[in-house]
Amino acid sequence: MPGKNEDITRRGFVKGAAGALTIAALGMAGCVGKSEPQQSANNNDQTSAETLDANEKEVTTMAASEVPQFDLTKGTVELNNGITMPVLGIGTYILSSDQAERSVTAALDAGMRLIDTARIYGNEDGVGRAIAKSSVPRDEIFLTTKLWTADFSSAANAIDASLRRLNQDYIDLLLLHHEAASDEAAYRAMEDAVAAGKVRSIGLSNFYESGFERMLDAVSIPPAVLQNETQPYFQERAVKDFIAQTGTVLEAWFPLGGKGDCRTLFADPVIAEVATNHGVSPAQVIIRWHLQNNNVCIPGSSNPEHIREDADVFGFSLTADEMAAIDDLDRNHRFASY
Ligand SMILES: NC(=O)c1ccc[n+]([C@@H]2O[C@H](COP(=O)([O-])OP(=O)(O)OC[C@H]3O[C@@H](n4cnc5c(N)ncnc54)[C@H](OP(=O)(O)O)[C@@H]3O)[C@@H](O)[C@H]2O)c1
């Protein structure tokens, strides 16, 4: 059967533009709110496809069976480009620059090594300040930011602007924030940034099967990560199966249900019972469920106590029955308003 492996080879994906980096990573109240800025999914990209020189390509032979599995003893996953990513970190959506600085500082102090921000959050400078003042070496930190849709037609400049705001020489993971006009050109600008050493890994956010497939046909480096809303009531299993063809890892945004709805998940009887079983909080149960399901998890918080709690999920594990019970909560129910 012509498998996914053959499909990947046909596409001629570049593998491992940057060298592998080993990163040692780890570990109620507060819900009321809103969704991220909305972006409609239109595709009017007029830019013609550019192709890399075939001699510059190293074709991957990654098989579906090599879909990245999380190592929960180290708290990491090896991406499809050979780079190691922490599987748990801090999200910074809705945080001001000063709040983001405090939350990232608390997360680094609690042992988290993954940071998620975005140009549209307006807090990249605060994230940069937290990294600068931390004693954690930069090469142990995995920093993610995202290109906003309005910048897709001038993505190269936008990447440089993010680097300046973050006060960084490189970004570990850069995502297209949403499917939108000029997304293919923007992705190719991210590929150029990988070649230039400004970005180590690239990926997508808020893409579903057809958009993901379209991008695969237009680009050279397969997305290392897809960041989509994923939580117990909206588990993204079909998308996850789909992106397995390129060994792309799913990263969950709104992993706890978001500021507006995390209390709904915390109060779910199944989640509450599992929390009681383990003597942990519902937030910790949900985070642990994500990690055991191979979903990278970036809970957002402005509260250092919550951040310490969210980091502390490596001292217990959910049983197969508990995992199945939470899997059964899937009901195609999004909390985001788009
Ligand atoms: N790519 C995208 O389009 C997209 C969209 C949305 C989000 N994101 C990213 O994903 C991250 C996560 O999403 P999110 O922050 O919106 O939602 P979330 O992580 O699902 O939920 C955040 C809410 O959970 C609360 N919380 C966190 N830990 C807690 C704990 N231990 N106990 C009680 N409450 C707790 C926080 O309140 P406190 O502040 O009081 O702790 C906050 O209200 C974002 O921060 C952002 O980086 C990406």
Short mmCIF file of C-alpha atoms and ligand atoms in Angstrom, two decimals:
data_model
loop_
_atom_site.label_atom_id
_atom_site.label_comp_id
_atom_site.label_asym_id
_atom_site.label_seq_id
_atom_site.Cartn_x
_atom_site.Cartn_y
_atom_site.Cartn_z
CA MET A 1 0.00 0.00 0.00
CA PRO A 2 1.44 3.39 -0.89
CA GLY A 3 1.76 4.66 2.63
CA LYS A 4 2.20 7.96 4.33
CA ASN A 5 5.92 7.36 4.24
CA GLU A 6 5.85 7.41 0.45
CA ASP A 7 3.71 10.52 0.48
CA ILE A 8 6.24 12.38 2.58
CA THR A 9 9.08 11.32 0.31
CA ARG A 10 7.14 12.49 -2.75
CA ARG A 11 6.74 15.91 -1.23
CA GLY A 12 10.50 16.13 -0.80
CA PHE A 13 10.49 17.62 2.65
CA VAL A 14 13.65 19.10 4.08
CA LYS A 15 14.61 17.42 7.30
CA GLY A 16 16.50 18.96 10.17
CA ALA A 17 17.70 22.34 8.91
CA ALA A 18 19.07 23.06 12.38
CA GLY A 19 21.00 20.73 14.60
CA ALA A 20 19.33 18.90 17.43
CA LEU A 21 19.18 20.63 20.80
CA THR A 22 18.72 18.69 23.99
CA ILE A 23 16.58 20.56 26.45
CA ALA A 24 15.99 19.28 29.95
CA ALA A 25 12.46 20.31 30.84
CA LEU A 26 10.23 19.16 33.50
CA GLY A 27 6.49 20.17 35.68
CA MET A 28 -8.78 27.34 41.32
CA ALA A 29 -10.12 30.33 40.34
CA GLY A 30 -9.16 32.54 37.52
CA CYS A 31 -11.61 31.72 34.74
CA VAL A 32 -13.70 34.43 33.06
CA GLY A 33 -13.08 35.76 29.60
CA LYS A 34 -12.80 35.91 25.84
CA SER A 35 -11.28 34.35 22.78
CA GLU A 36 -8.25 35.36 20.78
CA PRO A 37 -8.69 37.76 17.86
CA GLN A 38 -10.63 36.09 15.10
CA GLN A 39 -9.30 35.52 11.62
CA SER A 40 -11.43 34.23 8.78
CA ALA A 41 -9.98 31.33 6.84
CA ASN A 42 -9.74 32.65 3.33
CA ASN A 43 -6.91 31.86 0.98
CA ASN A 44 -6.16 34.47 -1.61
CA ASP A 45 -2.45 33.90 -1.81
CA GLN A 46 -1.37 35.17 -5.20
CA THR A 47 2.30 34.47 -4.69
CA SER A 48 3.64 31.80 -7.00
CA ALA A 49 5.30 28.82 -5.39
CA GLU A 50 9.03 29.05 -5.00
CA THR A 51 11.03 25.89 -4.99
CA LEU A 52 14.25 25.28 -3.16
CA ASP A 53 17.19 24.03 -5.17
CA ALA A 54 16.74 20.27 -5.28
CA ASN A 55 20.39 19.86 -4.30
CA GLU A 56 19.69 21.64 -1.03
CA LYS A 57 16.98 19.18 -0.04
CA GLU A 58 17.42 16.27 2.22
CA VAL A 59 14.39 14.08 1.80
CA THR A 60 12.89 12.64 4.94
CA THR A 61 11.92 9.03 5.14
CA MET A 62 9.94 9.42 8.34
CA ALA A 63 7.31 6.72 8.61
CA ALA A 64 3.96 7.16 10.28
CA SER A 65 5.19 4.78 12.96
CA GLU A 66 7.78 7.43 13.84
CA VAL A 67 5.14 9.93 14.91
CA PRO A 68 6.73 11.66 17.87
CA GLN A 69 5.93 10.12 21.23
CA PHE A 70 6.40 12.13 24.41
CA ASP A 71 9.08 11.22 26.91
CA LEU A 72 7.38 12.10 30.18
CA THR A 73 10.44 11.23 32.25
CA LYS A 74 12.28 14.08 30.53
CA GLY A 75 9.17 16.13 29.71
CA THR A 76 10.16 16.43 26.06
CA VAL A 77 9.33 15.32 22.56
CA GLU A 78 11.61 15.06 19.54
CA LEU A 79 10.05 16.98 16.66
CA ASN A 80 10.06 15.82 13.04
CA ASN A 81 13.18 17.95 12.43
CA GLY A 82 15.19 16.30 15.21
CA ILE A 83 14.85 19.23 17.60
CA THR A 84 13.77 18.53 21.19
CA MET A 85 10.79 20.47 22.53
CA PRO A 86 9.49 20.62 26.10
CA VAL A 87 5.93 19.32 26.28
CA LEU A 88 4.68 21.66 29.01
CA GLY A 89 5.03 25.40 29.27
CA ILE A 90 3.44 28.75 29.96
CA GLY A 91 0.85 30.43 27.73
CA THR A 92 0.68 34.22 27.70
CA TYR A 93 -2.53 35.09 25.89
CA ILE A 94 -4.40 38.07 27.45
CA LEU A 95 -1.42 38.94 29.63
CA SER A 96 -0.03 42.46 29.51
CA SER A 97 3.72 42.83 29.00
CA ASP A 98 4.29 43.19 32.73
CA GLN A 99 2.02 40.24 33.54
CA ALA A 100 3.76 38.13 30.89
CA GLU A 101 7.13 39.04 32.39
CA ARG A 102 5.92 37.92 35.83
CA SER A 103 4.27 34.73 34.56
CA VAL A 104 7.24 33.69 32.43
CA THR A 105 9.55 34.35 35.38
CA ALA A 106 7.31 32.19 37.61
CA ALA A 107 7.19 29.46 34.95
CA LEU A 108 10.98 29.37 34.53
CA ASP A 109 11.38 29.32 38.32
CA ALA A 110 8.91 26.41 38.49
CA GLY A 111 10.96 24.44 35.97
CA MET A 112 8.93 25.08 32.82
CA ARG A 113 11.10 25.66 29.78
CA LEU A 114 8.49 26.23 27.05
CA ILE A 115 7.06 29.74 26.49
CA ASP A 116 4.24 30.61 24.13
CA THR A 117 3.63 34.17 22.96
CA ALA A 118 2.52 35.88 19.74
CA ARG A 119 2.97 39.20 18.02
CA ILE A 120 -0.76 39.91 18.43
CA TYR A 121 -0.61 39.41 22.22
CA GLY A 122 1.45 42.59 22.48
CA ASN A 123 3.65 41.11 25.21
CA GLU A 124 6.74 39.83 23.37
CA ASP A 125 8.82 42.54 25.06
CA GLY A 126 7.74 41.35 28.53
CA VAL A 127 8.56 37.76 27.61
CA GLY A 128 11.99 38.93 26.43
CA ARG A 129 12.61 40.75 29.72
CA ALA A 130 11.78 37.62 31.71
CA ILE A 131 14.20 35.54 29.63
CA ALA A 132 16.92 38.19 29.93
CA LYS A 133 16.76 38.37 33.71
CA SER A 134 16.43 34.61 34.24
CA SER A 135 19.40 32.51 35.29
CA VAL A 136 18.13 29.71 33.05
CA PRO A 137 20.50 29.47 30.06
CA ARG A 138 18.89 30.54 26.80
CA ASP A 139 19.60 27.20 25.15
CA GLU A 140 17.47 25.46 27.78
CA ILE A 141 14.48 27.67 26.93
CA PHE A 142 12.14 26.91 24.04
CA LEU A 143 10.53 30.15 22.87
CA THR A 144 7.51 30.18 20.57
CA THR A 145 5.94 33.16 18.88
CA LYS A 146 3.50 33.57 16.00
CA LEU A 147 3.17 35.71 12.89
CA TRP A 148 -0.09 37.60 12.80
CA THR A 149 -2.14 37.50 9.58
CA ALA A 150 -1.75 41.22 8.81
CA ASP A 151 1.99 40.61 8.58
CA PHE A 152 1.85 37.64 6.21
CA SER A 153 2.62 39.73 3.13
CA SER A 154 5.69 41.20 4.85
CA ALA A 155 6.65 38.20 6.93
CA ALA A 156 10.43 38.57 6.70
CA ASN A 157 10.21 42.03 8.27
CA ALA A 158 7.72 40.76 10.85
CA ILE A 159 10.11 38.01 11.92
CA ASP A 160 12.88 40.55 12.45
CA ALA A 161 10.48 42.78 14.39
CA SER A 162 9.51 39.89 16.70
CA LEU A 163 13.17 39.10 17.27
CA ARG A 164 13.77 42.74 18.22
CA ARG A 165 10.79 42.87 20.61
CA LEU A 166 11.80 39.58 22.18
CA ASN A 167 15.42 40.76 22.35
CA GLN A 168 16.52 37.43 20.90
CA ASP A 169 18.91 36.18 18.23
CA TYR A 170 16.62 33.28 17.39
CA ILE A 171 13.13 31.91 17.96
CA ASP A 172 12.76 28.21 18.72
CA LEU A 173 9.35 27.79 17.11
CA LEU A 174 7.54 30.22 14.84
CA LEU A 175 3.92 29.57 13.85
CA LEU A 176 1.53 31.12 11.36
CA HIS A 177 -1.22 32.25 13.72
CA HIS A 178 -4.16 31.54 11.41
CA GLU A 179 -4.95 30.37 7.92
CA ALA A 180 -5.31 33.56 5.82
CA ALA A 181 -4.38 35.29 2.60
CA SER A 182 -0.65 35.06 1.78
CA ASP A 183 -0.10 32.27 4.30
CA GLU A 184 1.93 30.25 1.79
CA ALA A 185 4.26 33.18 1.14
CA ALA A 186 4.55 33.76 4.88
CA TYR A 187 5.41 30.12 5.46
CA ARG A 188 8.13 30.34 2.81
CA ALA A 189 9.51 33.39 4.63
CA MET A 190 9.64 31.27 7.77
CA GLU A 191 11.55 28.61 5.79
CA ASP A 192 14.02 31.31 4.74
CA ALA A 193 14.35 32.33 8.40
CA VAL A 194 15.22 28.72 9.29
CA ALA A 195 17.94 28.75 6.63
CA ALA A 196 19.21 32.07 8.04
CA GLY A 197 19.39 30.68 11.58
CA LYS A 198 16.77 33.09 12.92
CA VAL A 199 14.22 30.36 13.59
CA ARG A 200 14.78 26.72 14.52
CA SER A 201 11.37 25.12 13.91
CA ILE A 202 8.23 26.25 12.12
CA GLY A 203 4.59 25.28 12.17
CA LEU A 204 0.97 26.29 11.95
CA SER A 205 -1.88 27.32 14.21
CA ASN A 206 -5.62 27.19 13.58
CA PHE A 207 -5.30 25.04 10.48
CA TYR A 208 -7.51 22.03 9.79
CA GLU A 209 -7.20 19.16 7.34
CA SER A 210 -7.77 20.99 4.04
CA GLY A 211 -5.62 23.98 4.96
CA PHE A 212 -2.88 21.75 6.32
CA GLU A 213 -2.93 19.68 3.12
CA ARG A 214 -2.79 22.83 0.99
CA MET A 215 0.25 24.04 2.89
CA LEU A 216 2.01 20.68 2.50
CA ASP A 217 1.66 21.00 -1.25
CA ALA A 218 3.11 24.53 -1.23
CA VAL A 219 6.04 24.32 1.18
CA SER A 220 9.29 22.43 1.69
CA ILE A 221 9.61 22.02 5.45
CA PRO A 222 6.73 20.08 7.01
CA PRO A 223 5.21 21.80 10.04
CA ALA A 224 6.86 20.58 13.24
CA VAL A 225 3.87 21.65 15.33
CA LEU A 226 0.19 22.43 14.82
CA GLN A 227 -1.30 24.55 17.61
CA ASN A 228 -5.11 24.31 17.77
CA GLU A 229 -7.82 24.53 20.40
CA THR A 230 -7.72 21.16 22.12
CA GLN A 231 -9.35 20.30 25.44
CA PRO A 232 -11.35 17.39 26.85
CA TYR A 233 -14.60 18.53 25.19
CA PHE A 234 -12.86 19.18 21.83
CA GLN A 235 -10.09 16.66 21.37
CA GLU A 236 -9.04 17.19 17.75
CA ARG A 237 -8.55 13.46 17.10
CA ALA A 238 -9.20 13.59 13.34
CA VAL A 239 -6.79 16.48 12.86
CA LYS A 240 -4.23 14.72 15.02
CA ASP A 241 -4.48 11.57 12.91
CA PHE A 242 -4.19 13.70 9.77
CA ILE A 243 -1.02 15.50 10.82
CA ALA A 244 0.60 12.22 11.84
CA GLN A 245 1.52 11.80 8.16
CA THR A 246 4.26 14.39 8.66
CA GLY A 247 5.11 13.53 12.25
CA THR A 248 3.66 16.90 13.26
CA VAL A 249 3.00 17.32 16.98
CA LEU A 250 -0.32 18.74 18.22
CA GLU A 251 -0.03 21.60 20.71
CA ALA A 252 -3.17 22.45 22.68
CA TRP A 253 -4.35 26.01 23.09
CA PHE A 254 -7.17 26.56 25.58
CA PRO A 255 -5.83 23.33 27.16
CA LEU A 256 -7.87 24.05 30.31
CA GLY A 257 -10.86 25.46 28.42
CA GLY A 258 -9.66 29.05 28.34
CA LYS A 259 -10.16 31.88 30.80
CA GLY A 260 -13.89 31.91 30.15
CA ASP A 261 -14.59 28.20 30.49
CA CYS A 262 -11.91 26.47 32.52
CA ARG A 263 -14.31 26.30 35.47
CA THR A 264 -16.66 24.23 33.35
CA LEU A 265 -13.94 21.64 32.84
CA PHE A 266 -12.73 21.84 36.44
CA ALA A 267 -16.30 21.07 37.59
CA ASP A 268 -16.80 18.17 35.21
CA PRO A 269 -17.63 15.17 37.44
CA VAL A 270 -15.22 12.83 35.63
CA ILE A 271 -12.31 15.26 35.91
CA ALA A 272 -13.20 16.13 39.51
CA GLU A 273 -13.31 12.44 40.47
CA VAL A 274 -9.93 11.71 38.88
CA ALA A 275 -8.51 14.71 40.73
CA THR A 276 -9.84 13.34 44.02
CA ASN A 277 -8.35 9.91 43.22
CA HIS A 278 -4.88 11.43 42.95
CA GLY A 279 -5.16 14.24 45.48
CA VAL A 280 -4.38 16.82 42.78
CA SER A 281 -6.33 19.69 41.24
CA PRO A 282 -8.62 19.38 38.21
CA ALA A 283 -6.18 21.61 36.29
CA GLN A 284 -3.38 19.14 36.99
CA VAL A 285 -5.55 16.24 35.84
CA ILE A 286 -6.34 17.97 32.55
CA ILE A 287 -2.70 18.87 31.95
CA ARG A 288 -1.60 15.32 32.72
CA TRP A 289 -4.29 13.97 30.37
CA HIS A 290 -2.92 16.19 27.57
CA LEU A 291 0.63 15.02 28.15
CA GLN A 292 -0.28 11.32 28.27
CA ASN A 293 -2.20 11.93 25.03
CA ASN A 294 0.88 13.44 23.35
CA ASN A 295 -0.59 16.96 23.27
CA VAL A 296 1.93 19.71 24.07
CA CYS A 297 0.27 21.78 26.79
CA ILE A 298 0.68 25.53 27.43
CA PRO A 299 -1.73 26.54 30.21
CA GLY A 300 -2.02 30.30 30.52
CA SER A 301 -1.93 31.92 33.93
CA SER A 302 -1.28 35.22 35.65
CA ASN A 303 -1.06 33.53 39.04
CA PRO A 304 2.34 32.18 40.21
CA GLU A 305 0.64 29.65 42.51
CA HIS A 306 -1.33 28.26 39.59
CA ILE A 307 1.82 28.18 37.47
CA ARG A 308 3.67 26.16 40.12
CA GLU A 309 0.71 23.80 40.33
CA ASP A 310 0.52 23.47 36.53
CA ALA A 311 4.23 22.60 36.40
CA ASP A 312 3.83 19.92 39.05
CA VAL A 313 2.30 17.12 37.00
CA PHE A 314 5.18 14.67 36.72
CA GLY A 315 4.70 12.97 40.09
CA PHE A 316 1.53 11.07 39.22
CA SER A 317 0.04 9.42 36.17
CA LEU A 318 -3.48 8.66 35.04
CA THR A 319 -4.51 5.04 34.65
CA ALA A 320 -5.73 3.66 31.35
CA ASP A 321 -9.29 3.73 32.71
CA GLU A 322 -8.95 7.35 33.80
CA MET A 323 -7.52 8.31 30.42
CA ALA A 324 -10.40 6.50 28.69
CA ALA A 325 -12.97 8.22 30.90
CA ILE A 326 -11.61 11.66 29.95
CA ASP A 327 -11.30 10.59 26.29
CA ASP A 328 -15.03 9.84 26.46
CA LEU A 329 -15.79 13.47 27.34
CA ASP A 330 -15.09 14.46 23.71
CA ARG A 331 -18.24 16.17 22.37
CA ASN A 332 -17.03 18.45 19.55
CA HIS A 333 -17.61 21.42 21.84
CA ARG A 334 -15.31 24.37 21.25
CA PHE A 335 -14.92 27.06 23.88
CA ALA A 336 -13.42 29.60 21.50
CA SER A 337 -15.97 31.78 19.77
CA TYR A 338 -14.53 31.07 16.32
N1 LIG B 1 -2.89 29.91 18.59
C1 LIG B 1 -4.00 30.44 19.05
O1 LIG B 1 -4.88 30.90 18.29
C2 LIG B 1 -4.22 30.52 20.53
C3 LIG B 1 -5.47 30.83 21.06
C4 LIG B 1 -5.62 30.90 22.44
C5 LIG B 1 -4.54 30.63 23.27
N2 LIG B 1 -3.31 30.34 22.73
C6 LIG B 1 -2.15 30.04 23.59
O2 LIG B 1 -2.54 28.97 24.45
C7 LIG B 1 -2.33 29.38 25.80
C8 LIG B 1 -3.33 28.69 26.69
O3 LIG B 1 -4.63 29.17 26.44
P1 LIG B 1 -5.35 30.19 27.42
O4 LIG B 1 -4.35 30.79 28.33
O5 LIG B 1 -6.15 31.11 26.61
O6 LIG B 1 -6.36 29.26 28.19
P2 LIG B 1 -6.17 28.05 29.25
O7 LIG B 1 -4.73 27.79 29.48
O8 LIG B 1 -7.02 26.94 28.80
O9 LIG B 1 -6.85 28.65 30.54
C9 LIG B 1 -6.33 29.79 31.17
C10 LIG B 1 -7.15 30.00 32.43
O10 LIG B 1 -6.86 28.92 33.31
C11 LIG B 1 -6.63 29.46 34.62
N3 LIG B 1 -5.68 28.56 35.28
C12 LIG B 1 -4.47 28.17 34.85
N4 LIG B 1 -3.92 27.29 35.73
C13 LIG B 1 -4.81 27.16 36.73
C14 LIG B 1 -4.83 26.42 37.92
N5 LIG B 1 -3.81 25.62 38.27
N6 LIG B 1 -5.91 26.52 38.73
C15 LIG B 1 -6.95 27.31 38.40
N7 LIG B 1 -7.00 28.04 37.27
C16 LIG B 1 -5.94 27.96 36.45
C17 LIG B 1 -6.06 30.82 34.39
O11 LIG B 1 -6.39 31.66 35.47
P3 LIG B 1 -5.24 32.40 36.34
O12 LIG B 1 -4.64 33.44 35.45
O13 LIG B 1 -6.00 32.96 37.51
O14 LIG B 1 -4.28 31.32 36.74
C18 LIG B 1 -6.80 31.29 33.12
O15 LIG B 1 -7.99 31.93 33.45
C19 LIG B 1 -2.49 30.90 25.73
O16 LIG B 1 -2.04 31.53 26.90
C20 LIG B 1 -1.73 31.20 24.48
O17 LIG B 1 -0.33 31.20 24.73
C21 LIG B 1 -3.14 30.27 21.38
#
